[in-house]
PDB file of C-alpha atoms in Angstrom:
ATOM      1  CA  UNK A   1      -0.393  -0.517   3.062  1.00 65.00           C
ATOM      2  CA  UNK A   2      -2.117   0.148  -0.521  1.00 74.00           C
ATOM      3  CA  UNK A   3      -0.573   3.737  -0.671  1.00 70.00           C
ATOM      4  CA  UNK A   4       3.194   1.695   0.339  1.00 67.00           C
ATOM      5  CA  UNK A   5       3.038  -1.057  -2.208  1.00 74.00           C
ATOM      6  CA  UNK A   6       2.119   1.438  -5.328  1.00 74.00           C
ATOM      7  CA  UNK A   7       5.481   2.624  -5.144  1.00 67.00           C
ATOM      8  CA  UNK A   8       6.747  -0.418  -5.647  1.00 69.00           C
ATOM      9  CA  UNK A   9       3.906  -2.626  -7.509  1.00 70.00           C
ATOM     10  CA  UNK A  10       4.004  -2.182 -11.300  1.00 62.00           C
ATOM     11  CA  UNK A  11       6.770  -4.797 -13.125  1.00 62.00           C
ATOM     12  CA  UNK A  12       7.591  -6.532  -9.711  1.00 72.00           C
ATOM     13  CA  UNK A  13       6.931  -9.645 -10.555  1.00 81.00           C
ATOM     14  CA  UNK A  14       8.068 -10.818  -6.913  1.00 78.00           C
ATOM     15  CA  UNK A  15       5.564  -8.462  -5.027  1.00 79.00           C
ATOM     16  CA  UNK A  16       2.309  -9.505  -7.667  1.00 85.00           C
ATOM     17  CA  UNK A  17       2.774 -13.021  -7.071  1.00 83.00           C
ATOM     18  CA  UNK A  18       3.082 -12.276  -2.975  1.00 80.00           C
ATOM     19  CA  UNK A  19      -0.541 -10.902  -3.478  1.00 83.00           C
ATOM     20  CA  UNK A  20      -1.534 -13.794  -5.423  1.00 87.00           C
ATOM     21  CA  UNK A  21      -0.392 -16.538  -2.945  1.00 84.00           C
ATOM     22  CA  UNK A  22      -2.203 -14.711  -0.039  1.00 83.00           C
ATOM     23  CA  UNK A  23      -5.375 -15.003  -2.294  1.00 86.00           C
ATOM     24  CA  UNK A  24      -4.783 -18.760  -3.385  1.00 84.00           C
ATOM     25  CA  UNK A  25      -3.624 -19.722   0.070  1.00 79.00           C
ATOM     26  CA  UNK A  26      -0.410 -21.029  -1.569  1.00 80.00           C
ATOM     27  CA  UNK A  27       2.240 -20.425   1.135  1.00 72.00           C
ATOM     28  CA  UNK A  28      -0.724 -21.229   4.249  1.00 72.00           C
ATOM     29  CA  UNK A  29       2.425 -21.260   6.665  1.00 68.00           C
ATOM     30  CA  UNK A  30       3.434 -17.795   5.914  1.00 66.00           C
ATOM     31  CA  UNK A  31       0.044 -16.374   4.717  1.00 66.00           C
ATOM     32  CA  UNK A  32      -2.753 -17.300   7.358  1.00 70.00           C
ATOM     33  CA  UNK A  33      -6.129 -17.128   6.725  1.00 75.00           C
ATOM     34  CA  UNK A  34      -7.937 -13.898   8.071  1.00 78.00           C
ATOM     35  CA  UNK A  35     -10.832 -14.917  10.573  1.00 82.00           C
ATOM     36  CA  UNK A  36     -13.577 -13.007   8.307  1.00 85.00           C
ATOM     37  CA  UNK A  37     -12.197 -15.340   5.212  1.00 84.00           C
ATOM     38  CA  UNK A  38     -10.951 -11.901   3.728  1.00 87.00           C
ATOM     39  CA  UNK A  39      -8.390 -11.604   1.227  1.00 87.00           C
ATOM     40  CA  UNK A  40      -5.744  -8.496  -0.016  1.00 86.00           C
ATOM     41  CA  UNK A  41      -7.998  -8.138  -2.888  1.00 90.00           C
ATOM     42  CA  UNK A  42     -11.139  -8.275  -0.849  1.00 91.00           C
ATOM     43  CA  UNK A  43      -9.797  -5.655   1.188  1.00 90.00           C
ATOM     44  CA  UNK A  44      -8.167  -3.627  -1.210  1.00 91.00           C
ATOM     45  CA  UNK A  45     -11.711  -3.664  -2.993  1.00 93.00           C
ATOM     46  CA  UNK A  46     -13.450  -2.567  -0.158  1.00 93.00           C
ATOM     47  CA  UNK A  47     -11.641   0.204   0.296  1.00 92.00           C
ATOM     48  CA  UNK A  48     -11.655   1.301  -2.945  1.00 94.00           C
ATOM     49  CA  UNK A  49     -15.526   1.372  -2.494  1.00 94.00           C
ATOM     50  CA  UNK A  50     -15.067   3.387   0.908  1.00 93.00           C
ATOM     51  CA  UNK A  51     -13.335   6.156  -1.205  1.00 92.00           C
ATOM     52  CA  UNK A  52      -9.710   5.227  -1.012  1.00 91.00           C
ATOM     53  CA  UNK A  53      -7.688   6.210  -3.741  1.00 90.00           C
ATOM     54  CA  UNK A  54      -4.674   4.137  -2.823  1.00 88.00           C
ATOM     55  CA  UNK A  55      -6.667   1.122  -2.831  1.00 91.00           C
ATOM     56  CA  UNK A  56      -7.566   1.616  -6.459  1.00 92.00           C
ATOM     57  CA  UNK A  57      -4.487   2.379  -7.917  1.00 90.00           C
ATOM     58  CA  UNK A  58      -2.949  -0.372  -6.174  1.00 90.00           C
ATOM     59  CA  UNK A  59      -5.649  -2.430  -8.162  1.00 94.00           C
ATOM     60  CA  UNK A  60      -5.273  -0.676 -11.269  1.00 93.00           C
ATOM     61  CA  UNK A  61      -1.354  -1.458 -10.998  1.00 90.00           C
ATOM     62  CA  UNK A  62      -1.501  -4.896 -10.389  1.00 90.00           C
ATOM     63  CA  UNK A  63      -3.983  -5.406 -13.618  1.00 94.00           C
ATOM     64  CA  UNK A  64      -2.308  -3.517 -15.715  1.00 92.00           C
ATOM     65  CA  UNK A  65      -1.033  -5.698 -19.159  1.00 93.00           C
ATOM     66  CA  UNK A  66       2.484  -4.306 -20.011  1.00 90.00           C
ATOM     67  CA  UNK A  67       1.851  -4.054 -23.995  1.00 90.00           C
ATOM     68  CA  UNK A  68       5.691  -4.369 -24.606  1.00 89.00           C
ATOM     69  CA  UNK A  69       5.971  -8.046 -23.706  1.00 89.00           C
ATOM     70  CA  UNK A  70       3.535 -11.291 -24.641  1.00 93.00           C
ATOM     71  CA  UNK A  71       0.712 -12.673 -22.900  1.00 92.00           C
ATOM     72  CA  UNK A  72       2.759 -15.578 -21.839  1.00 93.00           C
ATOM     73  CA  UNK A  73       5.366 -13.498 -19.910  1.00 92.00           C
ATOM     74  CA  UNK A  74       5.466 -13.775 -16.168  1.00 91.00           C
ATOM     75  CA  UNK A  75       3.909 -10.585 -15.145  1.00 90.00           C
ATOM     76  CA  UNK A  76       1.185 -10.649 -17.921  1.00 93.00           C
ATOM     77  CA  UNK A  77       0.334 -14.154 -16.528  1.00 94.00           C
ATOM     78  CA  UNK A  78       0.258 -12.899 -13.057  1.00 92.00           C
ATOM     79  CA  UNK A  79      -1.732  -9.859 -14.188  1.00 94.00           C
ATOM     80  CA  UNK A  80      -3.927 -12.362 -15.371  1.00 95.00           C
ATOM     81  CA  UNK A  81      -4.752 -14.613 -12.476  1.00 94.00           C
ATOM     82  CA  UNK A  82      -5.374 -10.802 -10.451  1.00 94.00           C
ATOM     83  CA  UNK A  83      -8.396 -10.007 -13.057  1.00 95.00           C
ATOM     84  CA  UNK A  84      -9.571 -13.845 -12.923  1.00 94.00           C
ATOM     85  CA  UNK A  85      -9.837 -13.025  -8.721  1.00 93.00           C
ATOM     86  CA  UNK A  86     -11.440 -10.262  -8.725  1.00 93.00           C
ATOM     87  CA  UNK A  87     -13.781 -11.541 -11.560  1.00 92.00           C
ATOM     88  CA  UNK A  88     -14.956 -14.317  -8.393  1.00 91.00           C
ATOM     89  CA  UNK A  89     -15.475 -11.753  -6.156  1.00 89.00           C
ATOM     90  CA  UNK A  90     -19.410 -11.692  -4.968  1.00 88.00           C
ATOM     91  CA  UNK A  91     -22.016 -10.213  -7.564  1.00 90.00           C
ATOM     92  CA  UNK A  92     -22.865  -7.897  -5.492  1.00 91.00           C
ATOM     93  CA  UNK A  93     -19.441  -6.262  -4.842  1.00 91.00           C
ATOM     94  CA  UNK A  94     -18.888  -6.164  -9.059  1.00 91.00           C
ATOM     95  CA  UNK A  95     -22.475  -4.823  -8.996  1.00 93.00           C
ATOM     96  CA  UNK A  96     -20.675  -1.803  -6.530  1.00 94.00           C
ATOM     97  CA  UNK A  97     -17.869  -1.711  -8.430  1.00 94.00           C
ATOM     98  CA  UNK A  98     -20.126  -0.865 -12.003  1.00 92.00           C
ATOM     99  CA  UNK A  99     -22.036   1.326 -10.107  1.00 93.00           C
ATOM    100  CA  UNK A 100     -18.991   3.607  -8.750  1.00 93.00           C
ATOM    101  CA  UNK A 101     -17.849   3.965 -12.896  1.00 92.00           C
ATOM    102  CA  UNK A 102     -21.231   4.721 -13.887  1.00 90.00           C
ATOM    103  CA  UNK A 103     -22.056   7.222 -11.093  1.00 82.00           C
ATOM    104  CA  UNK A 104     -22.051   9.826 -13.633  1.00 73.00           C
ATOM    105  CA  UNK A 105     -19.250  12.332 -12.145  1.00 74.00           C
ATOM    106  CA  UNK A 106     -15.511  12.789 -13.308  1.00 76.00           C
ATOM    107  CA  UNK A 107     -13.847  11.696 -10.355  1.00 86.00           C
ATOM    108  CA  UNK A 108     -10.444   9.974 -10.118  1.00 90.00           C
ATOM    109  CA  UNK A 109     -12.064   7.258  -8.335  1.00 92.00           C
ATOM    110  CA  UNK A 110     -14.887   6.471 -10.622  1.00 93.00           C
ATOM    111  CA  UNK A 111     -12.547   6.478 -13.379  1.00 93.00           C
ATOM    112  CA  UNK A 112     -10.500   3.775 -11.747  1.00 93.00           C
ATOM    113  CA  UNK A 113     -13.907   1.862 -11.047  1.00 95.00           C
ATOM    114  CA  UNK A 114     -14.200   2.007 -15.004  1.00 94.00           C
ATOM    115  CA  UNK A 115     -11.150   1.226 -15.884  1.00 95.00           C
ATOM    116  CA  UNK A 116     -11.465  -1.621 -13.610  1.00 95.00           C
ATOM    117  CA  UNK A 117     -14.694  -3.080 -14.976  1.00 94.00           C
ATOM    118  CA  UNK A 118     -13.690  -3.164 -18.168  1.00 94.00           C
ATOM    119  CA  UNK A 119     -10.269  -5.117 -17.138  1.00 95.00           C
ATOM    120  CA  UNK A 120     -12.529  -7.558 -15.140  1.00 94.00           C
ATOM    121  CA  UNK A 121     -14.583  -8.042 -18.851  1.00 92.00           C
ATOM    122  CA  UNK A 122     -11.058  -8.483 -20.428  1.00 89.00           C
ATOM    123  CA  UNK A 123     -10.641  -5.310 -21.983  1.00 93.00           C
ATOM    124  CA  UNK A 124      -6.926  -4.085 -22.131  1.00 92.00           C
ATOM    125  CA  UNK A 125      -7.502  -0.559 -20.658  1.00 92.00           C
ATOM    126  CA  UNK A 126      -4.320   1.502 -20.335  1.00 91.00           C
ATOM    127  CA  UNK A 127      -4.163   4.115 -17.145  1.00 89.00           C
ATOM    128  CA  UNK A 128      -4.384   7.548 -18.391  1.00 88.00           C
ATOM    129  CA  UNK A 129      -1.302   9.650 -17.064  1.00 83.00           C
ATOM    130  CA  UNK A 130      -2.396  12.152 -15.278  1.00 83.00           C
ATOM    131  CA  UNK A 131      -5.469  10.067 -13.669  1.00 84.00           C
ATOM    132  CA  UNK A 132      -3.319  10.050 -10.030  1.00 78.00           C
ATOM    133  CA  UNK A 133      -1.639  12.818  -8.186  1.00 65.00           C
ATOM    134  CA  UNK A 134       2.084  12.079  -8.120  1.00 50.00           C
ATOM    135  CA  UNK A 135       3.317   9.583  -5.090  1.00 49.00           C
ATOM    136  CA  UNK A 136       4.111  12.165  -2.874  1.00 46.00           C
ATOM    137  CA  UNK A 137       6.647  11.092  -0.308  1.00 46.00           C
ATOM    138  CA  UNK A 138       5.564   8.459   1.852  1.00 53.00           C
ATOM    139  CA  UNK A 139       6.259   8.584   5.740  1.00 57.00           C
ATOM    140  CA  UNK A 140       5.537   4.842   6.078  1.00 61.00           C
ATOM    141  CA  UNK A 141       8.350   2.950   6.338  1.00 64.00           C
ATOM    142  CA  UNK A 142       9.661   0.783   3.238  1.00 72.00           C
ATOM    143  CA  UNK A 143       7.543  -2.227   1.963  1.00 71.00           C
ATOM    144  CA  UNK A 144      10.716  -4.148   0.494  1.00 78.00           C
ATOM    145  CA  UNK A 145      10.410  -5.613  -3.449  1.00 73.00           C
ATOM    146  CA  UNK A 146      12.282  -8.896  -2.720  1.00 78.00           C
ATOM    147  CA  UNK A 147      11.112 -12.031  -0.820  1.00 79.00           C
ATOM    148  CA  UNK A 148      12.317 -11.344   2.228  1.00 83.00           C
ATOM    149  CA  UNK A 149      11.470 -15.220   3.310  1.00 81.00           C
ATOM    150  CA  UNK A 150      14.736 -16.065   1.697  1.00 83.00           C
ATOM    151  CA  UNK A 151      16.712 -12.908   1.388  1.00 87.00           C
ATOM    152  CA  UNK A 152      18.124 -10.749   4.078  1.00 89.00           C
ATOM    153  CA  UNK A 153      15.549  -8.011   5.029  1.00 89.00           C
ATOM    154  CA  UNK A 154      18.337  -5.587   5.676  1.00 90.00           C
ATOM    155  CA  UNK A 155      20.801  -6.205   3.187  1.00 91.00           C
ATOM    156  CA  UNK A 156      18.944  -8.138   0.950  1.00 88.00           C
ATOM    157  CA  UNK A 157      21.505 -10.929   0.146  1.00 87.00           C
ATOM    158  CA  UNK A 158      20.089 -14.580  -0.454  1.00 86.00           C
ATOM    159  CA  UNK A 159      20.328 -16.550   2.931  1.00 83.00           C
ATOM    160  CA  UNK A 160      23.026 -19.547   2.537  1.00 73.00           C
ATOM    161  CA  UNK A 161      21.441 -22.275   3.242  1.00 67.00           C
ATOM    162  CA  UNK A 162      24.111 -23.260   6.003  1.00 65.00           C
ATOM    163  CA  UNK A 163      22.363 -20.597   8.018  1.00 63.00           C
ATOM    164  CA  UNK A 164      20.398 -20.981  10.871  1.00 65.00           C
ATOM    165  CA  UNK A 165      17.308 -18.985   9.598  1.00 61.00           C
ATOM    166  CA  UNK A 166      14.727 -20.126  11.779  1.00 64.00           C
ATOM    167  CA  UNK A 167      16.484 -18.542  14.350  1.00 67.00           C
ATOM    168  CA  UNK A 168      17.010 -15.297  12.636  1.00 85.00           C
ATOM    169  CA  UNK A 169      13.035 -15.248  11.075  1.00 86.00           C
ATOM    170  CA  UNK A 170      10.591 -13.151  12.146  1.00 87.00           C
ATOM    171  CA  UNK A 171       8.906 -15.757  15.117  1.00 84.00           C
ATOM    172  CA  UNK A 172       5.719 -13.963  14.677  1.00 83.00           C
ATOM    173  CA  UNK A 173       4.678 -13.089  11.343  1.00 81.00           C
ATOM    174  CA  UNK A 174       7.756 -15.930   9.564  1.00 81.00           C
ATOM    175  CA  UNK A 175       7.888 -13.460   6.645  1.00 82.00           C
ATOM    176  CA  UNK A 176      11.507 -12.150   7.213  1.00 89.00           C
ATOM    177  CA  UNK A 177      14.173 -13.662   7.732  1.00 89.00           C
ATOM    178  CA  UNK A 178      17.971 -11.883   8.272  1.00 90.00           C
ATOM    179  CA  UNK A 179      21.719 -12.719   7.531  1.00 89.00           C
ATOM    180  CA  UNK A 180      22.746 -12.021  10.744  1.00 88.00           C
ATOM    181  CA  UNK A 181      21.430 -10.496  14.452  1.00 89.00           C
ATOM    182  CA  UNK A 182      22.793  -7.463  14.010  1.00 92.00           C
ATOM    183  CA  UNK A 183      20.714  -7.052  10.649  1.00 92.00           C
ATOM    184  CA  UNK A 184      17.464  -8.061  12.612  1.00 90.00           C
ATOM    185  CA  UNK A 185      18.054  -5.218  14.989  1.00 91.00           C
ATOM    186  CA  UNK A 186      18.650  -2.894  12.985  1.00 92.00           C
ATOM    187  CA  UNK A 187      15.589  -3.519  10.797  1.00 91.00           C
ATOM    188  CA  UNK A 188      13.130  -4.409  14.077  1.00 90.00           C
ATOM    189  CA  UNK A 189      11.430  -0.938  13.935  1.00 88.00           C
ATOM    190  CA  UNK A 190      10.285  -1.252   9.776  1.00 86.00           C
ATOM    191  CA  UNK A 191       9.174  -4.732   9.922  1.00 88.00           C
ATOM    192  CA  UNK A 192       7.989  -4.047  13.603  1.00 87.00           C
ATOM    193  CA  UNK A 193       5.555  -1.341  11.563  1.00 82.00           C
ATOM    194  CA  UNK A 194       4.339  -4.008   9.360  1.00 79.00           C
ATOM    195  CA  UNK A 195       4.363  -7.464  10.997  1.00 81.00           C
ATOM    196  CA  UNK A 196       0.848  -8.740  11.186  1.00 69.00           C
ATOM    197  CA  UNK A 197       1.374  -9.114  14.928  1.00 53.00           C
ATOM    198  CA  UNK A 198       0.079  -5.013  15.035  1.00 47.00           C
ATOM    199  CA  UNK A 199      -2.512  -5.563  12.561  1.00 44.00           C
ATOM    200  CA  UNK A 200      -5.268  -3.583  14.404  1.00 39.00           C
ATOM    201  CA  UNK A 201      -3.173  -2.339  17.190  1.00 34.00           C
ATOM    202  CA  UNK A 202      -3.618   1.240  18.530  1.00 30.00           C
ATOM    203  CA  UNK A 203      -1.052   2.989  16.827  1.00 31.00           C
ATOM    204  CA  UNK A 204       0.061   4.523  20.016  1.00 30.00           C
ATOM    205  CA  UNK A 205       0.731   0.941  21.604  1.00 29.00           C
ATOM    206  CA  UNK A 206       3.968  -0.016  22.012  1.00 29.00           C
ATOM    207  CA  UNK A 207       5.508  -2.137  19.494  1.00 30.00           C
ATOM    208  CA  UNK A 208       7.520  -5.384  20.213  1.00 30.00           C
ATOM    209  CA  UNK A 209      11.109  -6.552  19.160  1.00 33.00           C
ATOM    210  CA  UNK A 210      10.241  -9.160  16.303  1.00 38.00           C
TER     211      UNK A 210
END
């Protein structure tokens, strides 16, 4: 999921504040509460401390200050309340975190746990170019950058509101919702890939119509 949403993270101001509403429990009837009390960031951290790359540029991406526009501009603000979460993550997961950048080798991935600490102590530290390999093409299928709760999943046109959307949503997951039935079947095997109904499923089960 981290490697699918770095395509698609930096300036999308839609997608950042997704993240951020999982983590503040804002939208609890779209974004349930994991059983282990986990969050995106919690997870996205861990795995960044397991080795993944992904994970850490996702993080790197979604705290990154965009120097061309004010503090007070939406995805500055946004940036913001990311750096303030993972500044109340445990002490002993920042205490990883410092020791991953100071591990005293040149790897990608302790550079990104530098880069990190310093954003987490408010320091406005740009991502080198260079300090990622180029996306190479992904064979996961699309992570869309619109809110799909109120825009067609397919087409991507805003839902009128004379629609009946509850019976075109998603009844599992209630994150997409489509124009029409023919727009839900054709989209059934993407959002079937990412509907939290196959979180954890073997990925040779079969996957059902959502």
């Amino acid at each position: 999921a981290a490697e699918a949403l770095c395509g698609i993270m930096y300036g999308e101001v839609t997608i950042i504040e997704e993240l951020l509403d999982e983590v503040m429990r804002t939208h609890a009837e779209y974004c349930p509460a994991r059983a282990d009390g986990l969050t995106l960031l919690d997870i996205a951290l861990e795995d960044m401390l397991q080795g993944s790359i992904s994970a850490a540029r996702l993080l790197l991406l979604c705290t990154e200050h965009d120097s061309e526009w004010p503090d007070e501009d939406e995805w500055n603000s946004f940036v913001q309340a990311v750096i303030v979460a993972l500044r109340a993550t445990s002490s002993s997961k920042r205490h990883r975190i410092a020791e991953l950048a100071n591990a005293g080798d040149s790897s990608n991935l302790a550079h990104a746990a530098a880069i990190l600490t310093k954003r987490m102590h408010h320091e406005r530290v740009t991502i080198p170019e260079g300090l990622f390999d180029k996306k190479q093409e992904s064979c996961l299928p699309d992570v869309l950058p619109f809110n799909t709760r109120f825009c067609c999943a397919e087409c991507g046109e805003n839902l009128r509101a004379d629609l009946p959307i509850e019976k075109l949503r998603c009844e599992i997951c209630k994150n997409v919702a489509y124009c029409s039935q023919k727009h839900a079947n054709v989209d059934q095997e993407r959002h079937a890939f990412w509907c939290c109904s196959h979180i954890g499923a073997p990925s040779s089960s079969s996957q059902s119509s959502t």
